[in-house]
GROMACS .gro file of C-alpha atoms in nm:
model
  375
    1UNK     CA    1 -15.547  14.288  -9.828
    2UNK     CA    2 -15.272  14.213 -10.089
    3UNK     CA    3 -15.074  14.518  -9.903
    4UNK     CA    4 -15.080  14.318  -9.576
    5UNK     CA    5 -14.952  14.013  -9.753
    6UNK     CA    6 -14.712  14.191  -9.879
    7UNK     CA    7 -14.588  14.370  -9.584
    8UNK     CA    8 -14.567  13.990  -9.435
    9UNK     CA    9 -14.396  13.832  -9.698
   10UNK     CA   10 -14.138  14.119  -9.682
   11UNK     CA   11 -14.063  14.124  -9.318
   12UNK     CA   12 -14.070  13.748  -9.270
   13UNK     CA   13 -13.859  13.626  -9.534
   14UNK     CA   14 -13.598  13.871  -9.423
   15UNK     CA   15 -13.639  13.699  -9.087
   16UNK     CA   16 -13.654  13.353  -9.195
   17UNK     CA   17 -13.428  13.304  -9.492
   18UNK     CA   18 -13.129  13.188  -9.290
   19UNK     CA   19 -13.295  12.866  -9.201
   20UNK     CA   20 -13.147  12.669  -9.500
   21UNK     CA   21 -13.329  12.377  -9.398
   22UNK     CA   22 -13.621  12.539  -9.479
   23UNK     CA   23 -13.504  12.532  -9.881
   24UNK     CA   24 -13.432  12.132  -9.803
   25UNK     CA   25 -13.779  11.971  -9.802
   26UNK     CA   26 -13.801  11.593  -9.890
   27UNK     CA   27 -14.074  11.423 -10.006
   28UNK     CA   28 -14.290  11.221  -9.741
   29UNK     CA   29 -14.303  10.911  -9.976
   30UNK     CA   30 -13.921  10.893 -10.068
   31UNK     CA   31 -13.821  10.613  -9.889
   32UNK     CA   32 -14.096  10.384 -10.026
   33UNK     CA   33 -14.112  10.506 -10.376
   34UNK     CA   34 -13.992  10.262 -10.584
   35UNK     CA   35 -14.256  10.001 -10.412
   36UNK     CA   36 -14.530  10.255 -10.426
   37UNK     CA   37 -14.473  10.303 -10.788
   38UNK     CA   38 -14.487   9.934 -10.923
   39UNK     CA   39 -14.860   9.981 -10.979
   40UNK     CA   40 -15.115  10.235 -11.093
   41UNK     CA   41 -15.265  10.203 -10.762
   42UNK     CA   42 -14.982  10.316 -10.608
   43UNK     CA   43 -14.962  10.679 -10.805
   44UNK     CA   44 -15.312  10.699 -10.717
   45UNK     CA   45 -15.271  10.673 -10.374
   46UNK     CA   46 -14.987  10.969 -10.391
   47UNK     CA   47 -15.213  11.146 -10.583
   48UNK     CA   48 -15.468  11.132 -10.300
   49UNK     CA   49 -15.147  11.221 -10.062
   50UNK     CA   50 -15.150  11.577 -10.215
   51UNK     CA   51 -15.519  11.675 -10.144
   52UNK     CA   52 -15.496  11.546  -9.770
   53UNK     CA   53 -15.163  11.716  -9.711
   54UNK     CA   54 -15.285  12.038  -9.830
   55UNK     CA   55 -15.583  11.955  -9.613
   56UNK     CA   56 -15.417  11.973  -9.307
   57UNK     CA   57 -15.515  12.229  -9.044
   58UNK     CA   58 -15.167  12.359  -9.087
   59UNK     CA   59 -15.278  12.439  -9.425
   60UNK     CA   60 -15.610  12.496  -9.564
   61UNK     CA   61 -15.809  12.306  -9.312
   62UNK     CA   62 -15.761  12.624  -9.081
   63UNK     CA   63 -15.453  12.876  -9.151
   64UNK     CA   64 -15.462  12.949  -9.497
   65UNK     CA   65 -15.841  13.005  -9.477
   66UNK     CA   66 -16.062  13.086  -9.197
   67UNK     CA   67 -15.755  13.070  -8.952
   68UNK     CA   68 -15.426  13.293  -8.921
   69UNK     CA   69 -15.477  13.439  -9.302
   70UNK     CA   70 -15.855  13.544  -9.229
   71UNK     CA   71 -15.699  13.722  -8.890
   72UNK     CA   72 -15.436  13.859  -9.089
   73UNK     CA   73 -15.650  14.006  -9.286
   74UNK     CA   74 -15.819  14.183  -8.950
   75UNK     CA   75 -16.168  13.991  -9.031
   76UNK     CA   76 -16.271  13.908  -8.669
   77UNK     CA   77 -16.329  14.125  -8.333
   78UNK     CA   78 -16.000  14.139  -8.155
   79UNK     CA   79 -16.072  14.150  -7.831
   80UNK     CA   80 -16.239  13.779  -7.868
   81UNK     CA   81 -15.962  13.605  -8.040
   82UNK     CA   82 -15.754  13.404  -7.828
   83UNK     CA   83 -15.395  13.498  -7.742
   84UNK     CA   84 -15.210  13.336  -8.044
   85UNK     CA   85 -15.491  13.483  -8.332
   86UNK     CA   86 -15.415  13.853  -8.083
   87UNK     CA   87 -15.046  13.829  -8.201
   88UNK     CA   88 -15.149  13.733  -8.541
   89UNK     CA   89 -15.357  14.037  -8.562
   90UNK     CA   90 -15.136  14.269  -8.431
   91UNK     CA   91 -14.854  14.098  -8.710
   92UNK     CA   92 -14.623  14.004  -8.437
   93UNK     CA   93 -14.432  13.782  -8.702
   94UNK     CA   94 -14.127  13.755  -8.496
   95UNK     CA   95 -14.361  13.635  -8.188
   96UNK     CA   96 -14.283  13.244  -8.031
   97UNK     CA   97 -14.638  13.203  -8.094
   98UNK     CA   98 -14.715  13.307  -8.418
   99UNK     CA   99 -14.374  13.189  -8.565
  100UNK     CA  100 -14.441  12.825  -8.575
  101UNK     CA  101 -14.749  12.900  -8.753
  102UNK     CA  102 -14.572  13.083  -9.036
  103UNK     CA  103 -14.307  12.794  -9.053
  104UNK     CA  104 -14.569  12.489  -9.067
  105UNK     CA  105 -14.734  12.712  -9.376
  106UNK     CA  106 -14.385  12.739  -9.529
  107UNK     CA  107 -14.260  12.372  -9.449
  108UNK     CA  108 -14.580  12.202  -9.509
  109UNK     CA  109 -14.624  12.370  -9.889
  110UNK     CA  110 -14.310  12.269  -9.998
  111UNK     CA  111 -14.335  11.908  -9.863
  112UNK     CA  112 -14.662  11.899 -10.062
  113UNK     CA  113 -14.440  12.055 -10.381
  114UNK     CA  114 -14.182  11.805 -10.317
  115UNK     CA  115 -14.432  11.520 -10.305
  116UNK     CA  116 -14.571  11.645 -10.670
  117UNK     CA  117 -14.227  11.628 -10.811
  118UNK     CA  118 -14.197  11.302 -10.677
  119UNK     CA  119 -14.481  11.173 -10.838
  120UNK     CA  120 -14.421  11.314 -11.200
  121UNK     CA  121 -14.052  11.201 -11.188
  122UNK     CA  122 -14.183  10.849 -11.152
  123UNK     CA  123 -14.481  10.873 -11.347
  124UNK     CA  124 -14.219  10.995 -11.667
  125UNK     CA  125 -14.056  10.678 -11.625
  126UNK     CA  126 -14.390  10.449 -11.606
  127UNK     CA  127 -14.497  10.199 -11.836
  128UNK     CA  128 -14.855  10.274 -11.976
  129UNK     CA  129 -14.904   9.927 -11.890
  130UNK     CA  130 -14.959   9.933 -11.535
  131UNK     CA  131 -15.224  10.163 -11.536
  132UNK     CA  132 -15.587  10.026 -11.631
  133UNK     CA  133 -15.655  10.281 -11.883
  134UNK     CA  134 -15.330  10.271 -11.997
  135UNK     CA  135 -15.209  10.649 -12.129
  136UNK     CA  136 -15.498  10.867 -12.040
  137UNK     CA  137 -15.487  10.741 -11.713
  138UNK     CA  138 -15.075  10.818 -11.682
  139UNK     CA  139 -15.090  11.144 -11.830
  140UNK     CA  140 -15.444  11.252 -11.606
  141UNK     CA  141 -15.200  11.190 -11.281
  142UNK     CA  142 -14.920  11.367 -11.382
  143UNK     CA  143 -15.162  11.636 -11.475
  144UNK     CA  144 -15.283  11.644 -11.151
  145UNK     CA  145 -14.937  11.648 -10.995
  146UNK     CA  146 -14.846  11.946 -11.230
  147UNK     CA  147 -15.123  12.149 -11.123
  148UNK     CA  148 -15.097  12.089 -10.740
  149UNK     CA  149 -14.732  12.185 -10.810
  150UNK     CA  150 -14.868  12.554 -10.970
  151UNK     CA  151 -15.165  12.592 -10.720
  152UNK     CA  152 -14.885  12.555 -10.402
  153UNK     CA  153 -14.640  12.802 -10.568
  154UNK     CA  154 -14.881  13.070 -10.664
  155UNK     CA  155 -15.002  13.058 -10.301
  156UNK     CA  156 -14.658  13.072 -10.172
  157UNK     CA  157 -14.568  13.358 -10.377
  158UNK     CA  158 -14.916  13.581 -10.307
  159UNK     CA  159 -14.817  13.498  -9.911
  160UNK     CA  160 -14.400  13.567  -9.891
  161UNK     CA  161 -14.342  13.837 -10.192
  162UNK     CA  162 -14.480  14.155 -10.352
  163UNK     CA  163 -14.757  14.142 -10.601
  164UNK     CA  164 -14.621  14.217 -10.938
  165UNK     CA  165 -14.786  14.556 -10.958
  166UNK     CA  166 -14.571  14.624 -10.708
  167UNK     CA  167 -14.211  14.481 -10.743
  168UNK     CA  168 -14.183  14.182 -11.060
  169UNK     CA  169 -13.816  14.196 -10.970
  170UNK     CA  170 -13.588  14.105 -10.620
  171UNK     CA  171 -13.568  13.735 -10.530
  172UNK     CA  172 -13.862  13.590 -10.289
  173UNK     CA  173 -13.913  13.190 -10.324
  174UNK     CA  174 -13.765  12.901 -10.491
  175UNK     CA  175 -13.979  12.733 -10.760
  176UNK     CA  176 -13.892  12.384 -10.710
  177UNK     CA  177 -13.887  12.152 -10.962
  178UNK     CA  178 -13.685  11.837 -10.788
  179UNK     CA  179 -13.720  11.580 -10.556
  180UNK     CA  180 -13.373  11.552 -10.424
  181UNK     CA  181 -13.288  11.764 -10.166
  182UNK     CA  182 -13.117  12.056 -10.262
  183UNK     CA  183 -13.122  12.434 -10.161
  184UNK     CA  184 -13.326  12.596 -10.481
  185UNK     CA  185 -13.269  12.934 -10.544
  186UNK     CA  186 -13.483  13.206 -10.523
  187UNK     CA  187 -13.678  13.346 -10.840
  188UNK     CA  188 -13.814  13.727 -10.901
  189UNK     CA  189 -14.206  13.764 -10.921
  190UNK     CA  190 -14.265  13.734 -11.286
  191UNK     CA  191 -14.014  13.434 -11.227
  192UNK     CA  192 -14.202  13.247 -11.060
  193UNK     CA  193 -14.527  13.346 -11.241
  194UNK     CA  194 -14.416  13.224 -11.620
  195UNK     CA  195 -14.340  12.882 -11.373
  196UNK     CA  196 -14.660  12.898 -11.250
  197UNK     CA  197 -14.824  12.915 -11.624
  198UNK     CA  198 -14.588  12.660 -11.788
  199UNK     CA  199 -14.738  12.416 -11.532
  200UNK     CA  200 -15.030  12.528 -11.595
  201UNK     CA  201 -15.060  12.473 -11.971
  202UNK     CA  202 -14.865  12.155 -11.956
  203UNK     CA  203 -15.118  11.999 -11.680
  204UNK     CA  204 -15.399  12.107 -11.885
  205UNK     CA  205 -15.264  11.930 -12.232
  206UNK     CA  206 -15.173  11.624 -12.026
  207UNK     CA  207 -15.590  11.567 -11.927
  208UNK     CA  208 -15.703  11.676 -12.279
  209UNK     CA  209 -15.670  11.260 -12.345
  210UNK     CA  210 -15.881  11.182 -12.003
  211UNK     CA  211 -16.116  11.515 -11.940
  212UNK     CA  212 -16.228  11.573 -12.317
  213UNK     CA  213 -16.292  11.215 -12.354
  214UNK     CA  214 -16.712  11.151 -12.494
  215UNK     CA  215 -16.792  10.839 -12.362
  216UNK     CA  216 -17.173  10.667 -12.311
  217UNK     CA  217 -17.298  10.673 -11.977
  218UNK     CA  218 -17.557  10.438 -11.849
  219UNK     CA  219 -17.633  10.675 -11.556
  220UNK     CA  220 -17.733  10.920 -11.790
  221UNK     CA  221 -17.800  10.744 -12.061
  222UNK     CA  222 -17.651  10.921 -12.297
  223UNK     CA  223 -17.283  11.007 -12.442
  224UNK     CA  224 -17.169  11.264 -12.182
  225UNK     CA  225 -16.768  11.429 -12.153
  226UNK     CA  226 -16.591  11.179 -11.994
  227UNK     CA  227 -16.482  11.371 -11.636
  228UNK     CA  228 -16.839  11.470 -11.548
  229UNK     CA  229 -16.995  11.168 -11.464
  230UNK     CA  230 -16.955  10.877 -11.209
  231UNK     CA  231 -16.726  10.561 -11.377
  232UNK     CA  232 -17.016  10.326 -11.337
  233UNK     CA  233 -16.866  10.013 -11.549
  234UNK     CA  234 -16.642  10.026 -11.295
  235UNK     CA  235 -16.940   9.953 -10.934
  236UNK     CA  236 -16.992   9.575 -10.879
  237UNK     CA  237 -17.322   9.724 -10.652
  238UNK     CA  238 -17.465   9.977 -10.457
  239UNK     CA  239 -17.208   9.877 -10.164
  240UNK     CA  240 -16.912   9.806 -10.347
  241UNK     CA  241 -16.683   9.993 -10.608
  242UNK     CA  242 -16.365   9.929 -10.767
  243UNK     CA  243 -16.075  10.122 -10.677
  244UNK     CA  244 -16.027  10.300 -10.959
  245UNK     CA  245 -16.376  10.408 -10.968
  246UNK     CA  246 -16.385  10.578 -10.632
  247UNK     CA  247 -16.058  10.742 -10.771
  248UNK     CA  248 -16.141  10.892 -11.097
  249UNK     CA  249 -16.599  10.892 -10.980
  250UNK     CA  250 -16.671  11.307 -10.921
  251UNK     CA  251 -16.399  11.387 -11.099
  252UNK     CA  252 -16.543  11.773 -11.029
  253UNK     CA  253 -16.363  11.781 -10.748
  254UNK     CA  254 -16.020  11.663 -10.842
  255UNK     CA  255 -15.800  11.936 -11.037
  256UNK     CA  256 -15.917  11.886 -11.399
  257UNK     CA  257 -15.934  12.076 -11.724
  258UNK     CA  258 -16.195  12.297 -11.599
  259UNK     CA  259 -16.032  12.383 -11.288
  260UNK     CA  260 -15.702  12.457 -11.436
  261UNK     CA  261 -15.844  12.698 -11.690
  262UNK     CA  262 -16.014  12.887 -11.348
  263UNK     CA  263 -15.625  12.898 -11.190
  264UNK     CA  264 -15.466  13.030 -11.544
  265UNK     CA  265 -15.754  13.305 -11.506
  266UNK     CA  266 -15.645  13.428 -11.119
  267UNK     CA  267 -15.245  13.359 -11.232
  268UNK     CA  268 -15.350  13.616 -11.567
  269UNK     CA  269 -15.540  13.853 -11.324
  270UNK     CA  270 -15.261  13.895 -11.095
  271UNK     CA  271 -15.035  13.938 -11.385
  272UNK     CA  272 -15.239  14.189 -11.468
  273UNK     CA  273 -15.335  13.991 -11.780
  274UNK     CA  274 -15.679  14.092 -11.849
  275UNK     CA  275 -15.753  13.954 -12.194
  276UNK     CA  276 -15.580  13.571 -12.114
  277UNK     CA  277 -15.787  13.562 -11.757
  278UNK     CA  278 -16.088  13.658 -12.007
  279UNK     CA  279 -16.069  13.356 -12.216
  280UNK     CA  280 -15.952  13.147 -11.940
  281UNK     CA  281 -16.240  13.172 -11.766
  282UNK     CA  282 -16.460  13.180 -12.084
  283UNK     CA  283 -16.308  12.840 -12.194
  284UNK     CA  284 -16.357  12.754 -11.813
  285UNK     CA  285 -16.702  12.819 -11.769
  286UNK     CA  286 -16.743  12.666 -12.143
  287UNK     CA  287 -16.657  12.279 -11.975
  288UNK     CA  288 -16.931  12.290 -11.776
  289UNK     CA  289 -17.141  12.081 -12.024
  290UNK     CA  290 -17.531  11.972 -11.983
  291UNK     CA  291 -17.542  11.864 -11.660
  292UNK     CA  292 -17.350  12.045 -11.458
  293UNK     CA  293 -17.322  12.374 -11.548
  294UNK     CA  294 -17.181  12.661 -11.388
  295UNK     CA  295 -17.331  12.925 -11.211
  296UNK     CA  296 -17.498  13.027 -10.900
  297UNK     CA  297 -17.733  12.846 -10.756
  298UNK     CA  298 -18.077  12.921 -10.499
  299UNK     CA  299 -17.971  12.913 -10.122
  300UNK     CA  300 -18.349  12.883 -10.006
  301UNK     CA  301 -18.355  12.481  -9.966
  302UNK     CA  302 -18.038  12.488  -9.737
  303UNK     CA  303 -18.051  12.470  -9.434
  304UNK     CA  304 -17.844  12.727  -9.200
  305UNK     CA  305 -17.467  12.614  -9.199
  306UNK     CA  306 -17.463  12.411  -9.494
  307UNK     CA  307 -17.388  12.615  -9.813
  308UNK     CA  308 -17.160  12.382 -10.015
  309UNK     CA  309 -17.319  12.385 -10.362
  310UNK     CA  310 -17.225  12.154 -10.613
  311UNK     CA  311 -17.215  12.459 -10.886
  312UNK     CA  312 -16.974  12.648 -10.690
  313UNK     CA  313 -16.694  12.351 -10.637
  314UNK     CA  314 -16.393  12.464 -10.844
  315UNK     CA  315 -16.183  12.123 -10.680
  316UNK     CA  316 -16.168  11.986 -10.292
  317UNK     CA  317 -15.879  11.927 -10.082
  318UNK     CA  318 -15.995  11.697  -9.791
  319UNK     CA  319 -16.008  11.653  -9.422
  320UNK     CA  320 -16.290  11.516  -9.262
  321UNK     CA  321 -16.197  11.645  -8.956
  322UNK     CA  322 -16.249  11.995  -9.103
  323UNK     CA  323 -16.581  12.055  -8.914
  324UNK     CA  324 -16.441  11.942  -8.581
  325UNK     CA  325 -16.107  12.162  -8.627
  326UNK     CA  326 -16.388  12.508  -8.629
  327UNK     CA  327 -16.663  12.373  -8.410
  328UNK     CA  328 -16.412  12.539  -8.100
  329UNK     CA  329 -16.408  12.842  -8.311
  330UNK     CA  330 -16.817  12.922  -8.311
  331UNK     CA  331 -16.846  12.861  -7.956
  332UNK     CA  332 -16.834  13.160  -7.678
  333UNK     CA  333 -16.519  13.021  -7.550
  334UNK     CA  334 -16.317  13.080  -7.870
  335UNK     CA  335 -16.511  13.263  -8.119
  336UNK     CA  336 -16.414  13.419  -8.429
  337UNK     CA  337 -16.671  13.703  -8.401
  338UNK     CA  338 -16.683  13.887  -8.794
  339UNK     CA  339 -16.572  14.273  -8.808
  340UNK     CA  340 -16.797  14.506  -8.968
  341UNK     CA  341 -17.097  14.272  -9.076
  342UNK     CA  342 -17.402  14.524  -9.194
  343UNK     CA  343 -17.068  14.689  -9.401
  344UNK     CA  344 -17.014  14.354  -9.550
  345UNK     CA  345 -17.414  14.315  -9.582
  346UNK     CA  346 -17.623  14.619  -9.569
  347UNK     CA  347 -17.960  14.605  -9.503
  348UNK     CA  348 -18.084  14.582  -9.845
  349UNK     CA  349 -17.843  14.324  -9.921
  350UNK     CA  350 -17.938  14.097  -9.616
  351UNK     CA  351 -18.071  13.881  -9.872
  352UNK     CA  352 -17.794  13.770 -10.006
  353UNK     CA  353 -17.748  13.372  -9.930
  354UNK     CA  354 -17.447  13.385  -9.757
  355UNK     CA  355 -17.618  13.611  -9.484
  356UNK     CA  356 -17.896  13.435  -9.437
  357UNK     CA  357 -17.730  13.077  -9.428
  358UNK     CA  358 -17.340  13.073  -9.356
  359UNK     CA  359 -17.368  13.349  -9.035
  360UNK     CA  360 -17.521  13.274  -8.718
  361UNK     CA  361 -17.538  13.501  -8.405
  362UNK     CA  362 -17.407  13.424  -8.051
  363UNK     CA  363 -17.443  13.666  -7.787
  364UNK     CA  364 -17.522  13.946  -7.980
  365UNK     CA  365 -17.240  13.885  -8.270
  366UNK     CA  366 -17.189  13.700  -8.544
  367UNK     CA  367 -16.975  13.405  -8.661
  368UNK     CA  368 -16.905  13.265  -8.993
  369UNK     CA  369 -17.070  12.890  -9.024
  370UNK     CA  370 -16.924  12.830  -9.316
  371UNK     CA  371 -16.715  12.535  -9.226
  372UNK     CA  372 -16.927  12.386  -8.950
  373UNK     CA  373 -16.938  12.039  -8.921
  374UNK     CA  374 -17.226  11.872  -9.142
  375UNK     CA  375 -17.246  11.550  -9.298
   0.00000   0.00000   0.00000
């Protein structure tokens, strides 16, 4: 897979870098920034927008998960793919059908980065007083924007540049830290990874005052780490809640200290820094706490296709239509039949919950129903 993505990045970059507008991406929020950032509500709205943008079909609701990337990785039976995905499967990067997908990934990711930078620039100038929970809330928002910026740059690097074990040098992608519409210089793999690490460590520092705070929870009737419980003191009744409770409740689904440690482990592993990767993931597991420890859950009680277990969640991106986007591809009309299922799950491993719960047979072939529309 790494080889495939390296090949894609190598040819794609030299094909497309003449388009300077790819490096000139403005934040979608630029026009109304001053109005949006007068109160804490505006910052919360903008942070939610980051997760929603990442959840578009051109990014993680399709192309960067079960769509373009998995087709590129040869995960599906070719003859059952539609025409465009057959061309993706064959790595026809300059094809008129394929190029817009790649363009959408590149421009969509850099628009998210531009919005991150817009948030960071405004939150750095904002007074603690406009946030209901003061400085910890302001820093938490800053930390989330930094973490999203790092996450997106890291995936762009893996898509459009060689792995560091192959080549740390050469200029590949820009690391953008300003919302201004300017042409940014491309950096080496090593330089991009250093920037990713810096942003994640800074994001972690920003989140400490919020995510590590111990507070008393009426729900649990004891003290818990603040990031692990619903802020019931902001609820008015079971049907109504304040905006701040909706934003900060269920923090497990958002980028937090633990998910940042997990991301750092991925980055360090990619860099070949095994000891740092081990230490980072150990720290992430330690954040699980008494009520929501990490680990693999038993899937026996799950209905087929409903494979989202809380203990598996590191963080989420948002798209309420994700199941609808996936639905046409788990039918006989446009099936994404999985190749080599019995090599992935030989007979002795078919008790694996993923085989039992996340695959479904159609016309004698297996489909992934991991993204099936659910409740």
